[in-house]
Amino acid sequence: MTDARPVAEPRPAATILLLRDQPSFEVLMVKRHQQIDFASGALVFPGGKSHAGDHDAAWAEHVLGWDDYDAEQRGMRIAAIREVFEEAGILLARRRNGQPIGGEAAPMEIRQAVDAGTTAFLDVVRDLQAQLDLSTLTPFARWITPVMMPKRFDTWFYVVKAPDDQLAACDGRETVDAEWIAPSEALRLARAGERTVIFPTRMNLQLLAEAGHAEDAVRRAQTRTLVPVLPEVQKRPHGRVLVLPPDAGYGAVEELVDAGM
């Protein structure tokens, strides 16, 4: 009689690849705190789990593009925008009068209160007299954690060009460092063992590195067919490997299971 462990249900999550072209083509990445239970110490894109507040119908009055998306995409885009606000201080929004949000979008204590759940993100946006711009986000990838993992996520990756008028700063709790880095350089540091970069992040860095600049990356994402990526475990003579769907855009990939998933 086998004692099969039940498969964990993946939790919805959202991640942002925030891009800039000056001084060169770079993506914003943050270093996870060593005490975080998932991907501790790793270099990742800002992101995290979706919360109930991300799907509040009251957001209809505080976002641009509400009618352009279904309920799932509204909530996931709001989650992605909230996460990059919490972790890096960037707010993908505009003032109601059409003006950009300059400098520091909100003080650190407000970001921390949103992260802790003591202040609703919706209230922060309302108080700033701002509207989130859902249309600035372009789906880049969708990854679902393999079924053998005890903690699973169904993560939407979005790509967006960073606003020119805002500053990025890590939150000091979930993330301890924020840096703009060329995708190719992040990959080099991972290969050299100077940075920890988990498998999905590394694969999406490789895909991002195919672009020459931010607009090119967004255009490629807009024209690419989005194929959900659920890595499968297959046996090979040298051990078990993770295999990606061949039509997902990553090429032929075989990753040893114990190599950093």
Short mmCIF file of N, CA and C in Angstrom, two decimals, residues 3-122:
data_model
loop_
_atom_site.label_atom_id
_atom_site.label_comp_id
_atom_site.label_asym_id
_atom_site.label_seq_id
_atom_site.Cartn_x
_atom_site.Cartn_y
_atom_site.Cartn_z
N ASP A 3 1.76 5.29 0.23
CA ASP A 3 1.32 6.47 0.97
C ASP A 3 1.55 7.69 0.09
N ALA A 4 0.66 7.89 -0.89
CA ALA A 4 0.82 8.97 -1.85
C ALA A 4 0.45 10.30 -1.20
N ARG A 5 1.36 11.24 -1.31
CA ARG A 5 1.09 12.57 -0.76
C ARG A 5 0.15 13.32 -1.69
N PRO A 6 -0.89 13.97 -1.14
CA PRO A 6 -1.81 14.71 -2.02
C PRO A 6 -1.08 15.85 -2.72
N VAL A 7 -1.49 16.13 -3.94
CA VAL A 7 -0.88 17.20 -4.71
C VAL A 7 -1.39 18.55 -4.20
N ALA A 8 -0.48 19.44 -3.90
CA ALA A 8 -0.85 20.77 -3.40
C ALA A 8 -1.48 21.60 -4.52
N GLU A 9 -2.52 22.34 -4.17
CA GLU A 9 -3.16 23.23 -5.14
C GLU A 9 -2.29 24.47 -5.33
N PRO A 10 -1.97 24.84 -6.57
CA PRO A 10 -1.13 26.03 -6.77
C PRO A 10 -1.87 27.32 -6.38
N ARG A 11 -1.16 28.21 -5.71
CA ARG A 11 -1.73 29.48 -5.29
C ARG A 11 -1.45 30.54 -6.34
N PRO A 12 -2.43 31.38 -6.67
CA PRO A 12 -2.20 32.43 -7.68
C PRO A 12 -1.15 33.42 -7.21
N ALA A 13 -0.26 33.80 -8.12
CA ALA A 13 0.81 34.75 -7.81
C ALA A 13 1.11 35.57 -9.05
N ALA A 14 1.79 36.70 -8.84
CA ALA A 14 2.10 37.60 -9.95
C ALA A 14 3.48 38.19 -9.76
N THR A 15 4.18 38.38 -10.86
CA THR A 15 5.55 38.88 -10.86
C THR A 15 5.72 39.90 -11.99
N ILE A 16 6.58 40.89 -11.75
CA ILE A 16 6.81 41.93 -12.75
C ILE A 16 8.27 41.96 -13.18
N LEU A 17 8.48 42.00 -14.49
CA LEU A 17 9.80 42.27 -15.07
C LEU A 17 9.79 43.75 -15.45
N LEU A 18 10.36 44.57 -14.59
CA LEU A 18 10.37 46.02 -14.76
C LEU A 18 11.65 46.41 -15.52
N LEU A 19 11.49 47.06 -16.67
CA LEU A 19 12.62 47.29 -17.58
C LEU A 19 12.94 48.77 -17.74
N ARG A 20 14.22 49.04 -18.02
CA ARG A 20 14.64 50.38 -18.39
C ARG A 20 15.76 50.28 -19.44
N ASP A 21 16.00 51.38 -20.14
CA ASP A 21 17.02 51.40 -21.19
C ASP A 21 18.21 52.30 -20.86
N GLN A 22 18.11 53.07 -19.80
CA GLN A 22 19.20 53.97 -19.41
C GLN A 22 19.71 53.60 -18.03
N PRO A 23 21.02 53.39 -17.87
CA PRO A 23 22.08 53.62 -18.86
C PRO A 23 22.20 52.53 -19.92
N SER A 24 21.54 51.38 -19.70
CA SER A 24 21.52 50.30 -20.68
C SER A 24 20.28 49.46 -20.42
N PHE A 25 20.04 48.47 -21.28
CA PHE A 25 18.87 47.60 -21.12
C PHE A 25 19.03 46.76 -19.86
N GLU A 26 18.17 47.02 -18.86
CA GLU A 26 18.29 46.36 -17.57
C GLU A 26 16.90 46.01 -17.02
N VAL A 27 16.87 45.05 -16.12
CA VAL A 27 15.66 44.64 -15.44
C VAL A 27 15.87 44.81 -13.94
N LEU A 28 14.81 45.21 -13.24
CA LEU A 28 14.91 45.37 -11.79
C LEU A 28 14.78 44.00 -11.13
N MET A 29 15.77 43.66 -10.29
CA MET A 29 15.72 42.42 -9.53
C MET A 29 15.97 42.71 -8.06
N VAL A 30 15.40 41.90 -7.21
CA VAL A 30 15.55 42.08 -5.78
C VAL A 30 16.10 40.79 -5.17
N LYS A 31 16.83 40.94 -4.09
CA LYS A 31 17.38 39.79 -3.39
C LYS A 31 16.45 39.44 -2.23
N ARG A 32 16.00 38.20 -2.22
CA ARG A 32 15.08 37.75 -1.17
C ARG A 32 15.81 37.66 0.17
N HIS A 33 15.09 38.00 1.23
CA HIS A 33 15.65 37.91 2.58
C HIS A 33 16.00 36.46 2.90
N GLN A 34 17.08 36.25 3.61
CA GLN A 34 17.52 34.90 3.95
C GLN A 34 16.52 34.14 4.80
N GLN A 35 15.65 34.86 5.53
CA GLN A 35 14.70 34.19 6.43
C GLN A 35 13.34 33.94 5.79
N ILE A 36 13.17 34.34 4.52
CA ILE A 36 11.94 34.05 3.81
C ILE A 36 11.92 32.57 3.46
N ASP A 37 10.74 31.93 3.58
CA ASP A 37 10.69 30.47 3.41
C ASP A 37 10.74 30.03 1.95
N PHE A 38 10.50 30.91 1.01
CA PHE A 38 10.56 30.52 -0.40
C PHE A 38 11.64 31.33 -1.10
N ALA A 39 12.57 30.63 -1.76
CA ALA A 39 13.65 31.25 -2.53
C ALA A 39 14.46 32.23 -1.69
N SER A 40 14.76 31.85 -0.45
CA SER A 40 15.52 32.73 0.44
C SER A 40 16.90 33.02 -0.14
N GLY A 41 17.29 34.29 -0.12
CA GLY A 41 18.58 34.70 -0.62
C GLY A 41 18.71 34.77 -2.12
N ALA A 42 17.67 34.40 -2.86
CA ALA A 42 17.76 34.35 -4.32
C ALA A 42 17.52 35.73 -4.94
N LEU A 43 18.06 35.91 -6.12
CA LEU A 43 17.81 37.09 -6.92
C LEU A 43 16.57 36.81 -7.76
N VAL A 44 15.54 37.62 -7.58
CA VAL A 44 14.26 37.36 -8.24
C VAL A 44 13.67 38.66 -8.79
N PHE A 45 12.62 38.53 -9.57
CA PHE A 45 11.83 39.69 -9.97
C PHE A 45 10.84 40.00 -8.84
N PRO A 46 10.49 41.26 -8.63
CA PRO A 46 9.48 41.56 -7.60
C PRO A 46 8.18 40.82 -7.87
N GLY A 47 7.61 40.25 -6.83
CA GLY A 47 6.35 39.52 -7.01
C GLY A 47 5.96 38.76 -5.77
N GLY A 48 4.78 38.13 -5.82
CA GLY A 48 4.30 37.36 -4.68
C GLY A 48 2.88 36.89 -4.89
N LYS A 49 2.29 36.36 -3.83
CA LYS A 49 0.96 35.77 -3.88
C LYS A 49 -0.12 36.85 -4.07
N SER A 50 -1.17 36.46 -4.76
CA SER A 50 -2.35 37.32 -4.89
C SER A 50 -3.12 37.32 -3.58
N HIS A 51 -3.69 38.47 -3.21
CA HIS A 51 -4.50 38.61 -2.00
C HIS A 51 -5.94 38.90 -2.37
N ALA A 52 -6.85 38.67 -1.42
CA ALA A 52 -8.27 38.91 -1.67
C ALA A 52 -8.52 40.36 -2.07
N GLY A 53 -7.79 41.30 -1.46
CA GLY A 53 -7.99 42.70 -1.77
C GLY A 53 -7.67 43.07 -3.20
N ASP A 54 -6.86 42.25 -3.88
CA ASP A 54 -6.53 42.52 -5.27
C ASP A 54 -7.74 42.33 -6.19
N HIS A 55 -8.75 41.63 -5.69
CA HIS A 55 -9.92 41.30 -6.50
C HIS A 55 -11.17 42.06 -6.04
N ASP A 56 -10.97 43.08 -5.22
CA ASP A 56 -12.08 43.90 -4.70
C ASP A 56 -12.72 44.66 -5.85
N ALA A 57 -14.04 44.56 -5.97
CA ALA A 57 -14.76 45.25 -7.04
C ALA A 57 -14.63 46.76 -6.94
N ALA A 58 -14.29 47.27 -5.76
CA ALA A 58 -14.13 48.71 -5.58
C ALA A 58 -12.97 49.28 -6.39
N TRP A 59 -12.08 48.41 -6.87
CA TRP A 59 -10.96 48.86 -7.70
C TRP A 59 -11.44 49.47 -9.00
N ALA A 60 -12.66 49.20 -9.41
CA ALA A 60 -13.17 49.68 -10.70
C ALA A 60 -13.03 51.18 -10.86
N GLU A 61 -13.12 51.92 -9.76
CA GLU A 61 -13.02 53.37 -9.81
C GLU A 61 -11.58 53.87 -9.70
N HIS A 62 -10.63 52.95 -9.52
CA HIS A 62 -9.27 53.37 -9.23
C HIS A 62 -8.23 52.73 -10.15
N VAL A 63 -8.69 52.20 -11.27
CA VAL A 63 -7.76 51.66 -12.27
C VAL A 63 -8.14 52.16 -13.65
N LEU A 64 -7.15 52.21 -14.52
CA LEU A 64 -7.36 52.48 -15.93
C LEU A 64 -7.36 51.14 -16.66
N GLY A 65 -8.33 50.95 -17.55
CA GLY A 65 -8.40 49.70 -18.31
C GLY A 65 -9.23 48.62 -17.65
N TRP A 66 -10.09 48.97 -16.69
CA TRP A 66 -10.89 47.98 -15.97
C TRP A 66 -11.71 47.10 -16.91
N ASP A 67 -12.35 47.70 -17.91
CA ASP A 67 -13.23 46.95 -18.80
C ASP A 67 -12.49 46.17 -19.87
N ASP A 68 -11.18 46.33 -19.93
CA ASP A 68 -10.40 45.65 -20.96
C ASP A 68 -9.98 44.23 -20.56
N TYR A 69 -10.24 43.85 -19.31
CA TYR A 69 -9.74 42.56 -18.81
C TYR A 69 -10.83 41.84 -18.04
N ASP A 70 -10.71 40.51 -17.98
CA ASP A 70 -11.66 39.74 -17.18
C ASP A 70 -11.26 39.82 -15.70
N ALA A 71 -12.09 39.24 -14.85
CA ALA A 71 -11.88 39.36 -13.41
C ALA A 71 -10.54 38.80 -12.98
N GLU A 72 -10.12 37.67 -13.58
CA GLU A 72 -8.83 37.08 -13.21
C GLU A 72 -7.68 38.02 -13.55
N GLN A 73 -7.69 38.55 -14.77
CA GLN A 73 -6.58 39.41 -15.17
C GLN A 73 -6.56 40.74 -14.42
N ARG A 74 -7.73 41.26 -14.09
CA ARG A 74 -7.74 42.47 -13.27
C ARG A 74 -7.03 42.21 -11.95
N GLY A 75 -7.42 41.13 -11.28
CA GLY A 75 -6.84 40.82 -9.98
C GLY A 75 -5.36 40.51 -10.04
N MET A 76 -4.93 39.77 -11.07
CA MET A 76 -3.53 39.41 -11.16
C MET A 76 -2.67 40.63 -11.47
N ARG A 77 -3.16 41.53 -12.31
CA ARG A 77 -2.41 42.74 -12.63
C ARG A 77 -2.33 43.66 -11.42
N ILE A 78 -3.41 43.77 -10.68
CA ILE A 78 -3.37 44.57 -9.45
C ILE A 78 -2.40 43.95 -8.46
N ALA A 79 -2.40 42.63 -8.35
CA ALA A 79 -1.45 41.95 -7.46
C ALA A 79 -0.01 42.24 -7.86
N ALA A 80 0.28 42.18 -9.15
CA ALA A 80 1.64 42.45 -9.63
C ALA A 80 2.06 43.88 -9.31
N ILE A 81 1.15 44.83 -9.54
CA ILE A 81 1.45 46.24 -9.26
C ILE A 81 1.65 46.45 -7.76
N ARG A 82 0.82 45.79 -6.94
CA ARG A 82 0.96 45.91 -5.48
C ARG A 82 2.30 45.35 -5.03
N GLU A 83 2.70 44.21 -5.57
CA GLU A 83 3.95 43.58 -5.14
C GLU A 83 5.16 44.44 -5.47
N VAL A 84 5.19 45.04 -6.66
CA VAL A 84 6.36 45.87 -6.99
C VAL A 84 6.33 47.16 -6.18
N PHE A 85 5.15 47.60 -5.77
CA PHE A 85 5.05 48.75 -4.87
C PHE A 85 5.61 48.40 -3.49
N GLU A 86 5.20 47.24 -2.96
CA GLU A 86 5.67 46.82 -1.63
C GLU A 86 7.18 46.59 -1.62
N GLU A 87 7.67 45.86 -2.61
CA GLU A 87 9.06 45.39 -2.57
C GLU A 87 10.07 46.41 -3.12
N ALA A 88 9.63 47.26 -4.06
CA ALA A 88 10.58 48.18 -4.68
C ALA A 88 10.14 49.64 -4.66
N GLY A 89 8.93 49.91 -4.21
CA GLY A 89 8.48 51.29 -4.09
C GLY A 89 8.02 51.92 -5.39
N ILE A 90 7.92 51.15 -6.47
CA ILE A 90 7.46 51.67 -7.76
C ILE A 90 5.94 51.50 -7.85
N LEU A 91 5.24 52.58 -8.22
CA LEU A 91 3.79 52.51 -8.37
C LEU A 91 3.44 52.75 -9.83
N LEU A 92 2.91 51.73 -10.48
CA LEU A 92 2.53 51.81 -11.89
C LEU A 92 1.14 52.43 -11.99
N ALA A 93 1.11 53.74 -11.90
CA ALA A 93 -0.14 54.48 -11.84
C ALA A 93 0.09 55.90 -12.31
N ARG A 94 -1.02 56.61 -12.49
CA ARG A 94 -0.98 58.04 -12.80
C ARG A 94 -1.94 58.77 -11.87
N ARG A 95 -1.66 60.04 -11.61
CA ARG A 95 -2.59 60.86 -10.86
C ARG A 95 -3.89 60.99 -11.65
N ARG A 96 -4.95 61.24 -10.96
CA ARG A 96 -6.24 61.40 -11.64
C ARG A 96 -6.24 62.58 -12.61
N ASN A 97 -5.37 63.55 -12.36
CA ASN A 97 -5.27 64.69 -13.26
C ASN A 97 -4.36 64.41 -14.45
N GLY A 98 -3.88 63.16 -14.55
CA GLY A 98 -3.05 62.76 -15.68
C GLY A 98 -1.57 62.92 -15.47
N GLN A 99 -1.17 63.52 -14.35
CA GLN A 99 0.24 63.76 -14.09
C GLN A 99 0.92 62.48 -13.61
N PRO A 100 2.21 62.31 -13.93
CA PRO A 100 2.95 61.14 -13.43
C PRO A 100 3.22 61.25 -11.94
N ILE A 101 3.57 60.14 -11.34
CA ILE A 101 3.92 60.11 -9.91
C ILE A 101 5.44 60.16 -9.83
N GLY A 102 5.98 61.23 -9.29
CA GLY A 102 7.43 61.42 -9.30
C GLY A 102 8.10 61.04 -8.00
N GLY A 103 9.41 60.76 -8.09
CA GLY A 103 10.23 60.51 -6.91
C GLY A 103 9.80 59.27 -6.15
N GLU A 104 9.58 59.43 -4.85
CA GLU A 104 9.13 58.34 -3.99
C GLU A 104 7.61 58.29 -4.02
N ALA A 105 7.07 57.17 -4.49
CA ALA A 105 5.62 57.07 -4.62
C ALA A 105 4.92 57.16 -3.28
N ALA A 106 5.51 56.56 -2.25
CA ALA A 106 4.93 56.58 -0.90
C ALA A 106 6.04 56.28 0.10
N PRO A 107 5.92 56.78 1.33
CA PRO A 107 6.94 56.51 2.35
C PRO A 107 7.06 55.01 2.65
N MET A 108 8.23 54.60 3.13
CA MET A 108 8.47 53.20 3.43
C MET A 108 7.46 52.64 4.42
N GLU A 109 7.05 53.43 5.42
CA GLU A 109 6.12 52.91 6.43
C GLU A 109 4.76 52.56 5.82
N ILE A 110 4.36 53.25 4.76
CA ILE A 110 3.10 52.92 4.09
C ILE A 110 3.27 51.62 3.31
N ARG A 111 4.38 51.48 2.61
CA ARG A 111 4.65 50.23 1.89
C ARG A 111 4.67 49.05 2.85
N GLN A 112 5.29 49.22 3.99
CA GLN A 112 5.37 48.14 4.98
C GLN A 112 4.00 47.82 5.56
N ALA A 113 3.16 48.84 5.72
CA ALA A 113 1.82 48.60 6.24
C ALA A 113 0.97 47.83 5.23
N VAL A 114 1.14 48.12 3.95
CA VAL A 114 0.44 47.36 2.91
C VAL A 114 0.92 45.92 2.92
N ASP A 115 2.22 45.73 3.03
CA ASP A 115 2.80 44.38 3.07
C ASP A 115 2.29 43.61 4.28
N ALA A 116 2.17 44.28 5.42
CA ALA A 116 1.72 43.61 6.64
C ALA A 116 0.21 43.38 6.67
N GLY A 117 -0.52 44.02 5.76
CA GLY A 117 -1.96 43.85 5.72
C GLY A 117 -2.71 44.78 6.65
N THR A 118 -2.02 45.73 7.27
CA THR A 118 -2.69 46.67 8.18
C THR A 118 -3.24 47.88 7.43
N THR A 119 -2.80 48.09 6.21
CA THR A 119 -3.33 49.15 5.35
C THR A 119 -3.65 48.54 4.01
N ALA A 120 -4.84 48.82 3.50
CA ALA A 120 -5.24 48.29 2.20
C ALA A 120 -4.56 49.06 1.07
N PHE A 121 -4.07 48.34 0.11
CA PHE A 121 -3.44 48.97 -1.05
C PHE A 121 -4.42 49.90 -1.74
N LEU A 122 -5.68 49.50 -1.81
CA LEU A 122 -6.72 50.32 -2.42
C LEU A 122 -6.81 51.68 -1.73
#
